[in-house]
Amino acid sequence: MADPKVVLITGGDSEIGRTSALLLAREGARLVLGGHRIWEGEETAWLARKDGGEAIFMRTDIANEEEVRMLINLAVITYGRLDAAFNNTTAEGRMAPLSQQNAADFDSLMNTIVRGVYLSMKYEIPQMIKNGGGSIVNMGSVAGLVGVANAAPFAASQHAVLGLTRSAALEVARQGIRVNVLSPAAVETRVPEGFPSDEARMQGQYATESPIGRACRPEEIARAVLWLCSDFSVYFTGQSLTIDGGYTAH
């Protein structure tokens, strides 16, 4: 990064969040991390500091408005401003035909993913306006660009994230704020033993259908986050940066 930036990352307790945080820290970013799991989030912050970076973690329920507001206030109180944010809000849905999906699962996905992105941007944007600009990167999926059989609730949540991203980008472009969404296919993350098999199945499905023949890797997401948070992407806004190995070229 051209100059040290204050970057907020939600989902800092996840593999994608950690990989992105450590890359940004190595590039000089000062990090504020949010996440649900305290041990994993604190470990990410410790690893960033171990590499010579600056990082703090706060346990955050991304669907809780007050906790989101407090997380963003923490960034401003600690570092004086907020330059960029990676809203890494993710959740896995159940793979089943729409008629067999559970309404409670649908509500949970919408509450976590869509509400999480909405609340994050709601409180990030005013701080960035005070700074005279900034960059917001929302975590999406190719499921927000195409239909996905047997994953209708998840696809609906991802289409909503894309709509929020584009609408926010139009609202704040003249205030120097860029808003974009990352749209990877399945990401090659570790699926713990005993974890619901749908996530592993989805990774395998995308890997089979990808022209490159594999799923996306966390470090490939991290490099895209770095670029979007940097000054090298100043004319890029309201867009989906699709990292899918050619999946949507079909």
PDB file of N, CA and C in Angstrom, residues 75-173:
ATOM      1  N   ALA A  75     -12.372   1.458  15.645  1.00  0.00           N
ATOM      2  CA  ALA A  75     -11.354   1.808  14.644  1.00  0.00           C
ATOM      3  C   ALA A  75     -11.016   3.290  14.710  1.00  0.00           C
ATOM      4  N   VAL A  76     -12.048   4.115  14.811  1.00  0.00           N
ATOM      5  CA  VAL A  76     -11.843   5.570  14.816  1.00  0.00           C
ATOM      6  C   VAL A  76     -11.193   6.027  16.121  1.00  0.00           C
ATOM      7  N   ILE A  77     -11.629   5.454  17.237  1.00  0.00           N
ATOM      8  CA  ILE A  77     -11.048   5.823  18.532  1.00  0.00           C
ATOM      9  C   ILE A  77      -9.577   5.418  18.601  1.00  0.00           C
ATOM     10  N   THR A  78      -9.269   4.240  18.061  1.00  0.00           N
ATOM     11  CA  THR A  78      -7.903   3.710  18.156  1.00  0.00           C
ATOM     12  C   THR A  78      -6.950   4.386  17.189  1.00  0.00           C
ATOM     13  N   TYR A  79      -7.396   4.568  15.948  1.00  0.00           N
ATOM     14  CA  TYR A  79      -6.484   5.037  14.897  1.00  0.00           C
ATOM     15  C   TYR A  79      -6.848   6.402  14.306  1.00  0.00           C
ATOM     16  N   GLY A  80      -7.992   6.946  14.721  1.00  0.00           N
ATOM     17  CA  GLY A  80      -8.340   8.293  14.280  1.00  0.00           C
ATOM     18  C   GLY A  80      -9.129   8.381  12.998  1.00  0.00           C
ATOM     19  N   ARG A  81      -9.272   7.258  12.286  1.00  0.00           N
ATOM     20  CA  ARG A  81     -10.008   7.298  11.022  1.00  0.00           C
ATOM     21  C   ARG A  81     -10.293   5.871  10.554  1.00  0.00           C
ATOM     22  N   LEU A  82     -11.025   5.770   9.448  1.00  0.00           N
ATOM     23  CA  LEU A  82     -11.271   4.486   8.794  1.00  0.00           C
ATOM     24  C   LEU A  82     -11.097   4.696   7.299  1.00  0.00           C
ATOM     25  N   ASP A  83     -10.121   4.016   6.715  1.00  0.00           N
ATOM     26  CA  ASP A  83      -9.811   4.190   5.294  1.00  0.00           C
ATOM     27  C   ASP A  83     -10.441   3.136   4.400  1.00  0.00           C
ATOM     28  N   ALA A  84     -10.557   1.919   4.899  1.00  0.00           N
ATOM     29  CA  ALA A  84     -11.064   0.829   4.066  1.00  0.00           C
ATOM     30  C   ALA A  84     -11.712  -0.224   4.945  1.00  0.00           C
ATOM     31  N   ALA A  85     -12.592  -1.007   4.339  1.00  0.00           N
ATOM     32  CA  ALA A  85     -13.270  -2.070   5.078  1.00  0.00           C
ATOM     33  C   ALA A  85     -13.481  -3.273   4.173  1.00  0.00           C
ATOM     34  N   PHE A  86     -13.237  -4.441   4.718  1.00  0.00           N
ATOM     35  CA  PHE A  86     -13.548  -5.701   4.048  1.00  0.00           C
ATOM     36  C   PHE A  86     -14.663  -6.357   4.847  1.00  0.00           C
ATOM     37  N   ASN A  87     -15.883  -6.259   4.323  1.00  0.00           N
ATOM     38  CA  ASN A  87     -17.048  -6.831   4.994  1.00  0.00           C
ATOM     39  C   ASN A  87     -17.154  -8.300   4.601  1.00  0.00           C
ATOM     40  N   ASN A  88     -16.422  -9.101   5.319  1.00  0.00           N
ATOM     41  CA  ASN A  88     -16.283 -10.522   5.027  1.00  0.00           C
ATOM     42  C   ASN A  88     -17.357 -11.297   5.785  1.00  0.00           C
ATOM     43  N   THR A  89     -18.591 -11.071   5.368  1.00  0.00           N
ATOM     44  CA  THR A  89     -19.748 -11.651   6.043  1.00  0.00           C
ATOM     45  C   THR A  89     -20.205 -12.877   5.270  1.00  0.00           C
ATOM     46  N   THR A  90     -20.014 -14.042   5.842  1.00  0.00           N
ATOM     47  CA  THR A  90     -20.344 -15.275   5.134  1.00  0.00           C
ATOM     48  C   THR A  90     -21.141 -16.217   6.027  1.00  0.00           C
ATOM     49  N   ALA A  91     -21.867 -17.102   5.384  1.00  0.00           N
ATOM     50  CA  ALA A  91     -22.600 -18.169   6.067  1.00  0.00           C
ATOM     51  C   ALA A  91     -22.917 -19.230   5.028  1.00  0.00           C
ATOM     52  N   GLU A  92     -22.980 -20.462   5.463  1.00  0.00           N
ATOM     53  CA  GLU A  92     -23.268 -21.547   4.542  1.00  0.00           C
ATOM     54  C   GLU A  92     -24.743 -21.906   4.616  1.00  0.00           C
ATOM     55  N   GLY A  93     -25.336 -22.098   3.462  1.00  0.00           N
ATOM     56  CA  GLY A  93     -26.716 -22.556   3.405  1.00  0.00           C
ATOM     57  C   GLY A  93     -26.784 -24.057   3.171  1.00  0.00           C
ATOM     58  N   ARG A  94     -27.968 -24.606   3.346  1.00  0.00           N
ATOM     59  CA  ARG A  94     -28.181 -26.033   3.117  1.00  0.00           C
ATOM     60  C   ARG A  94     -28.475 -26.279   1.649  1.00  0.00           C
ATOM     61  N   MET A  95     -27.887 -27.317   1.073  1.00  0.00           N
ATOM     62  CA  MET A  95     -28.146 -27.656  -0.319  1.00  0.00           C
ATOM     63  C   MET A  95     -29.364 -28.572  -0.396  1.00  0.00           C
ATOM     64  N   ALA A  96     -30.429 -28.039  -1.007  1.00  0.00           N
ATOM     65  CA  ALA A  96     -31.674 -28.789  -1.169  1.00  0.00           C
ATOM     66  C   ALA A  96     -32.555 -28.018  -2.140  1.00  0.00           C
ATOM     67  N   PRO A  97     -33.484 -28.690  -2.823  1.00  0.00           N
ATOM     68  CA  PRO A  97     -34.426 -27.965  -3.680  1.00  0.00           C
ATOM     69  C   PRO A  97     -35.182 -26.912  -2.878  1.00  0.00           C
ATOM     70  N   LEU A  98     -35.584 -25.849  -3.548  1.00  0.00           N
ATOM     71  CA  LEU A  98     -36.247 -24.743  -2.861  1.00  0.00           C
ATOM     72  C   LEU A  98     -37.444 -25.219  -2.047  1.00  0.00           C
ATOM     73  N   SER A  99     -38.229 -26.151  -2.592  1.00  0.00           N
ATOM     74  CA  SER A  99     -39.431 -26.626  -1.905  1.00  0.00           C
ATOM     75  C   SER A  99     -39.110 -27.391  -0.628  1.00  0.00           C
ATOM     76  N   GLN A 100     -37.847 -27.794  -0.473  1.00  0.00           N
ATOM     77  CA  GLN A 100     -37.442 -28.541   0.719  1.00  0.00           C
ATOM     78  C   GLN A 100     -36.587 -27.706   1.674  1.00  0.00           C
ATOM     79  N   GLN A 101     -36.394 -26.432   1.341  1.00  0.00           N
ATOM     80  CA  GLN A 101     -35.609 -25.555   2.211  1.00  0.00           C
ATOM     81  C   GLN A 101     -36.427 -25.160   3.438  1.00  0.00           C
ATOM     82  N   ASN A 102     -35.727 -24.875   4.503  1.00  0.00           N
ATOM     83  CA  ASN A 102     -36.348 -24.484   5.759  1.00  0.00           C
ATOM     84  C   ASN A 102     -36.417 -22.956   5.844  1.00  0.00           C
ATOM     85  N   ALA A 103     -37.583 -22.413   6.167  1.00  0.00           N
ATOM     86  CA  ALA A 103     -37.741 -20.959   6.242  1.00  0.00           C
ATOM     87  C   ALA A 103     -36.828 -20.347   7.303  1.00  0.00           C
ATOM     88  N   ALA A 104     -36.584 -21.077   8.366  1.00  0.00           N
ATOM     89  CA  ALA A 104     -35.690 -20.565   9.416  1.00  0.00           C
ATOM     90  C   ALA A 104     -34.263 -20.434   8.893  1.00  0.00           C
ATOM     91  N   ASP A 105     -33.834 -21.388   8.061  1.00  0.00           N
ATOM     92  CA  ASP A 105     -32.501 -21.297   7.462  1.00  0.00           C
ATOM     93  C   ASP A 105     -32.416 -20.103   6.520  1.00  0.00           C
ATOM     94  N   PHE A 106     -33.486 -19.869   5.764  1.00  0.00           N
ATOM     95  CA  PHE A 106     -33.542 -18.712   4.862  1.00  0.00           C
ATOM     96  C   PHE A 106     -33.394 -17.418   5.665  1.00  0.00           C
ATOM     97  N   ASP A 107     -34.158 -17.306   6.745  1.00  0.00           N
ATOM     98  CA  ASP A 107     -34.098 -16.103   7.580  1.00  0.00           C
ATOM     99  C   ASP A 107     -32.707 -15.916   8.184  1.00  0.00           C
ATOM    100  N   SER A 108     -32.087 -17.008   8.588  1.00  0.00           N
ATOM    101  CA  SER A 108     -30.753 -16.930   9.185  1.00  0.00           C
ATOM    102  C   SER A 108     -29.722 -16.418   8.190  1.00  0.00           C
ATOM    103  N   LEU A 109     -29.780 -16.915   6.948  1.00  0.00           N
ATOM    104  CA  LEU A 109     -28.854 -16.446   5.916  1.00  0.00           C
ATOM    105  C   LEU A 109     -29.037 -14.959   5.652  1.00  0.00           C
ATOM    106  N   MET A 110     -30.280 -14.541   5.516  1.00  0.00           N
ATOM    107  CA  MET A 110     -30.556 -13.133   5.245  1.00  0.00           C
ATOM    108  C   MET A 110     -30.119 -12.254   6.417  1.00  0.00           C
ATOM    109  N   ASN A 111     -30.358 -12.728   7.616  1.00  0.00           N
ATOM    110  CA  ASN A 111     -30.017 -11.939   8.797  1.00  0.00           C
ATOM    111  C   ASN A 111     -28.507 -11.794   8.952  1.00  0.00           C
ATOM    112  N   THR A 112     -27.777 -12.849   8.642  1.00  0.00           N
ATOM    113  CA  THR A 112     -26.320 -12.801   8.792  1.00  0.00           C
ATOM    114  C   THR A 112     -25.657 -12.070   7.635  1.00  0.00           C
ATOM    115  N   ILE A 113     -25.940 -12.516   6.420  1.00  0.00           N
ATOM    116  CA  ILE A 113     -25.220 -11.990   5.261  1.00  0.00           C
ATOM    117  C   ILE A 113     -25.725 -10.608   4.854  1.00  0.00           C
ATOM    118  N   VAL A 114     -27.002 -10.501   4.557  1.00  0.00           N
ATOM    119  CA  VAL A 114     -27.531  -9.240   4.015  1.00  0.00           C
ATOM    120  C   VAL A 114     -27.564  -8.154   5.096  1.00  0.00           C
ATOM    121  N   ARG A 115     -28.105  -8.479   6.251  1.00  0.00           N
ATOM    122  CA  ARG A 115     -28.140  -7.491   7.341  1.00  0.00           C
ATOM    123  C   ARG A 115     -26.724  -7.115   7.771  1.00  0.00           C
ATOM    124  N   GLY A 116     -25.821  -8.094   7.798  1.00  0.00           N
ATOM    125  CA  GLY A 116     -24.439  -7.813   8.191  1.00  0.00           C
ATOM    126  C   GLY A 116     -23.758  -6.825   7.266  1.00  0.00           C
ATOM    127  N   VAL A 117     -23.922  -7.010   5.960  1.00  0.00           N
ATOM    128  CA  VAL A 117     -23.327  -6.084   4.985  1.00  0.00           C
ATOM    129  C   VAL A 117     -23.991  -4.711   5.083  1.00  0.00           C
ATOM    130  N   TYR A 118     -25.309  -4.704   5.195  1.00  0.00           N
ATOM    131  CA  TYR A 118     -26.044  -3.437   5.303  1.00  0.00           C
ATOM    132  C   TYR A 118     -25.594  -2.628   6.526  1.00  0.00           C
ATOM    133  N   LEU A 119     -25.557  -3.282   7.695  1.00  0.00           N
ATOM    134  CA  LEU A 119     -25.168  -2.562   8.912  1.00  0.00           C
ATOM    135  C   LEU A 119     -23.724  -2.082   8.846  1.00  0.00           C
ATOM    136  N   SER A 120     -22.849  -2.914   8.305  1.00  0.00           N
ATOM    137  CA  SER A 120     -21.442  -2.517   8.202  1.00  0.00           C
ATOM    138  C   SER A 120     -21.301  -1.250   7.373  1.00  0.00           C
ATOM    139  N   MET A 121     -21.915  -1.240   6.201  1.00  0.00           N
ATOM    140  CA  MET A 121     -21.807  -0.062   5.334  1.00  0.00           C
ATOM    141  C   MET A 121     -22.493   1.151   5.948  1.00  0.00           C
ATOM    142  N   LYS A 122     -23.600   0.926   6.635  1.00  0.00           N
ATOM    143  CA  LYS A 122     -24.330   2.040   7.256  1.00  0.00           C
ATOM    144  C   LYS A 122     -23.426   2.850   8.178  1.00  0.00           C
ATOM    145  N   TYR A 123     -22.549   2.170   8.925  1.00  0.00           N
ATOM    146  CA  TYR A 123     -21.687   2.866   9.882  1.00  0.00           C
ATOM    147  C   TYR A 123     -20.290   3.154   9.339  1.00  0.00           C
ATOM    148  N   GLU A 124     -19.867   2.444   8.315  1.00  0.00           N
ATOM    149  CA  GLU A 124     -18.563   2.731   7.706  1.00  0.00           C
ATOM    150  C   GLU A 124     -18.603   4.005   6.861  1.00  0.00           C
ATOM    151  N   ILE A 125     -19.680   4.169   6.108  1.00  0.00           N
ATOM    152  CA  ILE A 125     -19.758   5.286   5.159  1.00  0.00           C
ATOM    153  C   ILE A 125     -19.616   6.653   5.831  1.00  0.00           C
ATOM    154  N   PRO A 126     -20.327   6.947   6.933  1.00  0.00           N
ATOM    155  CA  PRO A 126     -20.159   8.275   7.548  1.00  0.00           C
ATOM    156  C   PRO A 126     -18.722   8.561   7.976  1.00  0.00           C
ATOM    157  N   GLN A 127     -18.022   7.552   8.467  1.00  0.00           N
ATOM    158  CA  GLN A 127     -16.627   7.765   8.867  1.00  0.00           C
ATOM    159  C   GLN A 127     -15.744   8.047   7.662  1.00  0.00           C
ATOM    160  N   MET A 128     -16.011   7.361   6.557  1.00  0.00           N
ATOM    161  CA  MET A 128     -15.214   7.589   5.349  1.00  0.00           C
ATOM    162  C   MET A 128     -15.519   8.946   4.722  1.00  0.00           C
ATOM    163  N   ILE A 129     -16.744   9.393   4.839  1.00  0.00           N
ATOM    164  CA  ILE A 129     -17.085  10.735   4.352  1.00  0.00           C
ATOM    165  C   ILE A 129     -16.272  11.782   5.112  1.00  0.00           C
ATOM    166  N   LYS A 130     -16.135  11.589   6.434  1.00  0.00           N
ATOM    167  CA  LYS A 130     -15.329  12.522   7.230  1.00  0.00           C
ATOM    168  C   LYS A 130     -13.880  12.546   6.760  1.00  0.00           C
ATOM    169  N   ASN A 131     -13.390  11.396   6.282  1.00  0.00           N
ATOM    170  CA  ASN A 131     -12.001  11.306   5.806  1.00  0.00           C
ATOM    171  C   ASN A 131     -11.805  11.883   4.419  1.00  0.00           C
ATOM    172  N   GLY A 132     -12.913  12.071   3.693  1.00  0.00           N
ATOM    173  CA  GLY A 132     -12.813  12.506   2.303  1.00  0.00           C
ATOM    174  C   GLY A 132     -12.711  11.358   1.322  1.00  0.00           C
ATOM    175  N   GLY A 133     -13.015  10.136   1.782  1.00  0.00           N
ATOM    176  CA  GLY A 133     -13.010   9.002   0.864  1.00  0.00           C
ATOM    177  C   GLY A 133     -12.633   7.713   1.547  1.00  0.00           C
ATOM    178  N   GLY A 134     -12.685   6.635   0.771  1.00  0.00           N
ATOM    179  CA  GLY A 134     -12.342   5.328   1.310  1.00  0.00           C
ATOM    180  C   GLY A 134     -12.748   4.234   0.345  1.00  0.00           C
ATOM    181  N   SER A 135     -12.575   3.011   0.781  1.00  0.00           N
ATOM    182  CA  SER A 135     -12.917   1.859  -0.053  1.00  0.00           C
ATOM    183  C   SER A 135     -13.612   0.802   0.788  1.00  0.00           C
ATOM    184  N   ILE A 136     -14.737   0.318   0.283  1.00  0.00           N
ATOM    185  CA  ILE A 136     -15.481  -0.757   0.937  1.00  0.00           C
ATOM    186  C   ILE A 136     -15.487  -1.965   0.011  1.00  0.00           C
ATOM    187  N   VAL A 137     -15.108  -3.106   0.555  1.00  0.00           N
ATOM    188  CA  VAL A 137     -15.099  -4.361  -0.200  1.00  0.00           C
ATOM    189  C   VAL A 137     -16.054  -5.324   0.490  1.00  0.00           C
ATOM    190  N   ASN A 138     -17.111  -5.706  -0.196  1.00  0.00           N
ATOM    191  CA  ASN A 138     -18.058  -6.661   0.357  1.00  0.00           C
ATOM    192  C   ASN A 138     -17.750  -8.062  -0.160  1.00  0.00           C
ATOM    193  N   MET A 139     -17.904  -9.037   0.689  1.00  0.00           N
ATOM    194  CA  MET A 139     -17.693 -10.419   0.288  1.00  0.00           C
ATOM    195  C   MET A 139     -18.982 -10.962  -0.300  1.00  0.00           C
ATOM    196  N   GLY A 140     -18.889 -11.402  -1.562  1.00  0.00           N
ATOM    197  CA  GLY A 140     -20.039 -11.976  -2.231  1.00  0.00           C
ATOM    198  C   GLY A 140     -19.727 -13.363  -2.741  1.00  0.00           C
ATOM    199  N   SER A 141     -20.301 -13.685  -3.892  1.00  0.00           N
ATOM    200  CA  SER A 141     -20.132 -15.015  -4.466  1.00  0.00           C
ATOM    201  C   SER A 141     -20.628 -14.982  -5.898  1.00  0.00           C
ATOM    202  N   VAL A 142     -20.149 -15.925  -6.719  1.00  0.00           N
ATOM    203  CA  VAL A 142     -20.719 -16.038  -8.068  1.00  0.00           C
ATOM    204  C   VAL A 142     -22.197 -16.385  -7.991  1.00  0.00           C
ATOM    205  N   ALA A 143     -22.645 -16.874  -6.834  1.00  0.00           N
ATOM    206  CA  ALA A 143     -24.069 -17.148  -6.652  1.00  0.00           C
ATOM    207  C   ALA A 143     -24.897 -15.869  -6.698  1.00  0.00           C
ATOM    208  N   GLY A 144     -24.243 -14.714  -6.619  1.00  0.00           N
ATOM    209  CA  GLY A 144     -24.935 -13.443  -6.785  1.00  0.00           C
ATOM    210  C   GLY A 144     -25.011 -12.995  -8.227  1.00  0.00           C
ATOM    211  N   LEU A 145     -24.395 -13.754  -9.129  1.00  0.00           N
ATOM    212  CA  LEU A 145     -24.363 -13.406 -10.552  1.00  0.00           C
ATOM    213  C   LEU A 145     -25.163 -14.376 -11.404  1.00  0.00           C
ATOM    214  N   VAL A 146     -25.389 -15.575 -10.887  1.00  0.00           N
ATOM    215  CA  VAL A 146     -26.091 -16.618 -11.640  1.00  0.00           C
ATOM    216  C   VAL A 146     -27.105 -17.289 -10.721  1.00  0.00           C
ATOM    217  N   GLY A 147     -27.936 -18.137 -11.291  1.00  0.00           N
ATOM    218  CA  GLY A 147     -28.800 -18.979 -10.481  1.00  0.00           C
ATOM    219  C   GLY A 147     -28.027 -20.205 -10.021  1.00  0.00           C
ATOM    220  N   VAL A 148     -28.381 -20.719  -8.862  1.00  0.00           N
ATOM    221  CA  VAL A 148     -27.707 -21.907  -8.334  1.00  0.00           C
ATOM    222  C   VAL A 148     -28.766 -22.897  -7.870  1.00  0.00           C
ATOM    223  N   ALA A 149     -28.923 -23.972  -8.616  1.00  0.00           N
ATOM    224  CA  ALA A 149     -29.899 -24.989  -8.238  1.00  0.00           C
ATOM    225  C   ALA A 149     -29.548 -25.578  -6.879  1.00  0.00           C
ATOM    226  N   ASN A 150     -30.562 -25.807  -6.073  1.00  0.00           N
ATOM    227  CA  ASN A 150     -30.417 -26.413  -4.745  1.00  0.00           C
ATOM    228  C   ASN A 150     -29.733 -25.497  -3.728  1.00  0.00           C
ATOM    229  N   ALA A 151     -29.625 -24.218  -4.057  1.00  0.00           N
ATOM    230  CA  ALA A 151     -29.053 -23.253  -3.104  1.00  0.00           C
ATOM    231  C   ALA A 151     -29.754 -21.902  -3.253  1.00  0.00           C
ATOM    232  N   ALA A 152     -31.068 -21.927  -3.448  1.00  0.00           N
ATOM    233  CA  ALA A 152     -31.813 -20.694  -3.718  1.00  0.00           C
ATOM    234  C   ALA A 152     -31.695 -19.658  -2.600  1.00  0.00           C
ATOM    235  N   PRO A 153     -31.805 -20.018  -1.320  1.00  0.00           N
ATOM    236  CA  PRO A 153     -31.666 -18.992  -0.281  1.00  0.00           C
ATOM    237  C   PRO A 153     -30.291 -18.329  -0.288  1.00  0.00           C
ATOM    238  N   PHE A 154     -29.239 -19.136  -0.459  1.00  0.00           N
ATOM    239  CA  PHE A 154     -27.894 -18.563  -0.507  1.00  0.00           C
ATOM    240  C   PHE A 154     -27.744 -17.650  -1.716  1.00  0.00           C
ATOM    241  N   ALA A 155     -28.238 -18.093  -2.880  1.00  0.00           N
ATOM    242  CA  ALA A 155     -28.154 -17.262  -4.084  1.00  0.00           C
ATOM    243  C   ALA A 155     -28.912 -15.955  -3.893  1.00  0.00           C
ATOM    244  N   ALA A 156     -30.070 -16.023  -3.248  1.00  0.00           N
ATOM    245  CA  ALA A 156     -30.851 -14.807  -3.000  1.00  0.00           C
ATOM    246  C   ALA A 156     -30.074 -13.833  -2.119  1.00  0.00           C
ATOM    247  N   SER A 157     -29.407 -14.352  -1.102  1.00  0.00           N
ATOM    248  CA  SER A 157     -28.630 -13.477  -0.217  1.00  0.00           C
ATOM    249  C   SER A 157     -27.483 -12.816  -0.971  1.00  0.00           C
ATOM    250  N   GLN A 158     -26.872 -13.546  -1.899  1.00  0.00           N
ATOM    251  CA  GLN A 158     -25.740 -12.995  -2.646  1.00  0.00           C
ATOM    252  C   GLN A 158     -26.188 -11.978  -3.694  1.00  0.00           C
ATOM    253  N   HIS A 159     -27.347 -12.196  -4.302  1.00  0.00           N
ATOM    254  CA  HIS A 159     -27.896 -11.176  -5.201  1.00  0.00           C
ATOM    255  C   HIS A 159     -28.201  -9.902  -4.418  1.00  0.00           C
ATOM    256  N   ALA A 160     -28.663 -10.055  -3.188  1.00  0.00           N
ATOM    257  CA  ALA A 160     -28.946  -8.886  -2.350  1.00  0.00           C
ATOM    258  C   ALA A 160     -27.667  -8.118  -2.025  1.00  0.00           C
ATOM    259  N   VAL A 161     -26.581  -8.828  -1.745  1.00  0.00           N
ATOM    260  CA  VAL A 161     -25.300  -8.168  -1.467  1.00  0.00           C
ATOM    261  C   VAL A 161     -24.836  -7.370  -2.682  1.00  0.00           C
ATOM    262  N   LEU A 162     -24.996  -7.940  -3.863  1.00  0.00           N
ATOM    263  CA  LEU A 162     -24.618  -7.222  -5.087  1.00  0.00           C
ATOM    264  C   LEU A 162     -25.465  -5.965  -5.252  1.00  0.00           C
ATOM    265  N   GLY A 163     -26.766  -6.064  -4.974  1.00  0.00           N
ATOM    266  CA  GLY A 163     -27.635  -4.894  -5.072  1.00  0.00           C
ATOM    267  C   GLY A 163     -27.278  -3.815  -4.070  1.00  0.00           C
ATOM    268  N   LEU A 164     -26.981  -4.205  -2.846  1.00  0.00           N
ATOM    269  CA  LEU A 164     -26.544  -3.239  -1.835  1.00  0.00           C
ATOM    270  C   LEU A 164     -25.251  -2.551  -2.258  1.00  0.00           C
ATOM    271  N   THR A 165     -24.336  -3.338  -2.801  1.00  0.00           N
ATOM    272  CA  THR A 165     -23.037  -2.800  -3.227  1.00  0.00           C
ATOM    273  C   THR A 165     -23.206  -1.756  -4.314  1.00  0.00           C
ATOM    274  N   ARG A 166     -23.956  -2.086  -5.339  1.00  0.00           N
ATOM    275  CA  ARG A 166     -24.126  -1.166  -6.466  1.00  0.00           C
ATOM    276  C   ARG A 166     -24.876   0.094  -6.042  1.00  0.00           C
ATOM    277  N   SER A 167     -25.890  -0.072  -5.220  1.00  0.00           N
ATOM    278  CA  SER A 167     -26.664   1.092  -4.775  1.00  0.00           C
ATOM    279  C   SER A 167     -25.814   2.026  -3.921  1.00  0.00           C
ATOM    280  N   ALA A 168     -25.060   1.448  -2.992  1.00  0.00           N
ATOM    281  CA  ALA A 168     -24.189   2.277  -2.151  1.00  0.00           C
ATOM    282  C   ALA A 168     -23.122   2.976  -2.983  1.00  0.00           C
ATOM    283  N   ALA A 169     -22.580   2.270  -3.971  1.00  0.00           N
ATOM    284  CA  ALA A 169     -21.541   2.867  -4.823  1.00  0.00           C
ATOM    285  C   ALA A 169     -22.065   4.106  -5.534  1.00  0.00           C
ATOM    286  N   LEU A 170     -23.299   4.050  -6.012  1.00  0.00           N
ATOM    287  CA  LEU A 170     -23.890   5.205  -6.689  1.00  0.00           C
ATOM    288  C   LEU A 170     -24.102   6.365  -5.723  1.00  0.00           C
ATOM    289  N   GLU A 171     -24.456   6.055  -4.492  1.00  0.00           N
ATOM    290  CA  GLU A 171     -24.743   7.101  -3.513  1.00  0.00           C
ATOM    291  C   GLU A 171     -23.499   7.876  -3.081  1.00  0.00           C
ATOM    292  N   VAL A 172     -22.361   7.196  -2.996  1.00  0.00           N
ATOM    293  CA  VAL A 172     -21.192   7.819  -2.356  1.00  0.00           C
ATOM    294  C   VAL A 172     -20.011   8.054  -3.294  1.00  0.00           C
ATOM    295  N   ALA A 173     -20.198   7.804  -4.578  1.00  0.00           N
ATOM    296  CA  ALA A 173     -19.074   7.960  -5.521  1.00  0.00           C
ATOM    297  C   ALA A 173     -18.514   9.380  -5.507  1.00  0.00           C
TER     298      ALA A 173
END
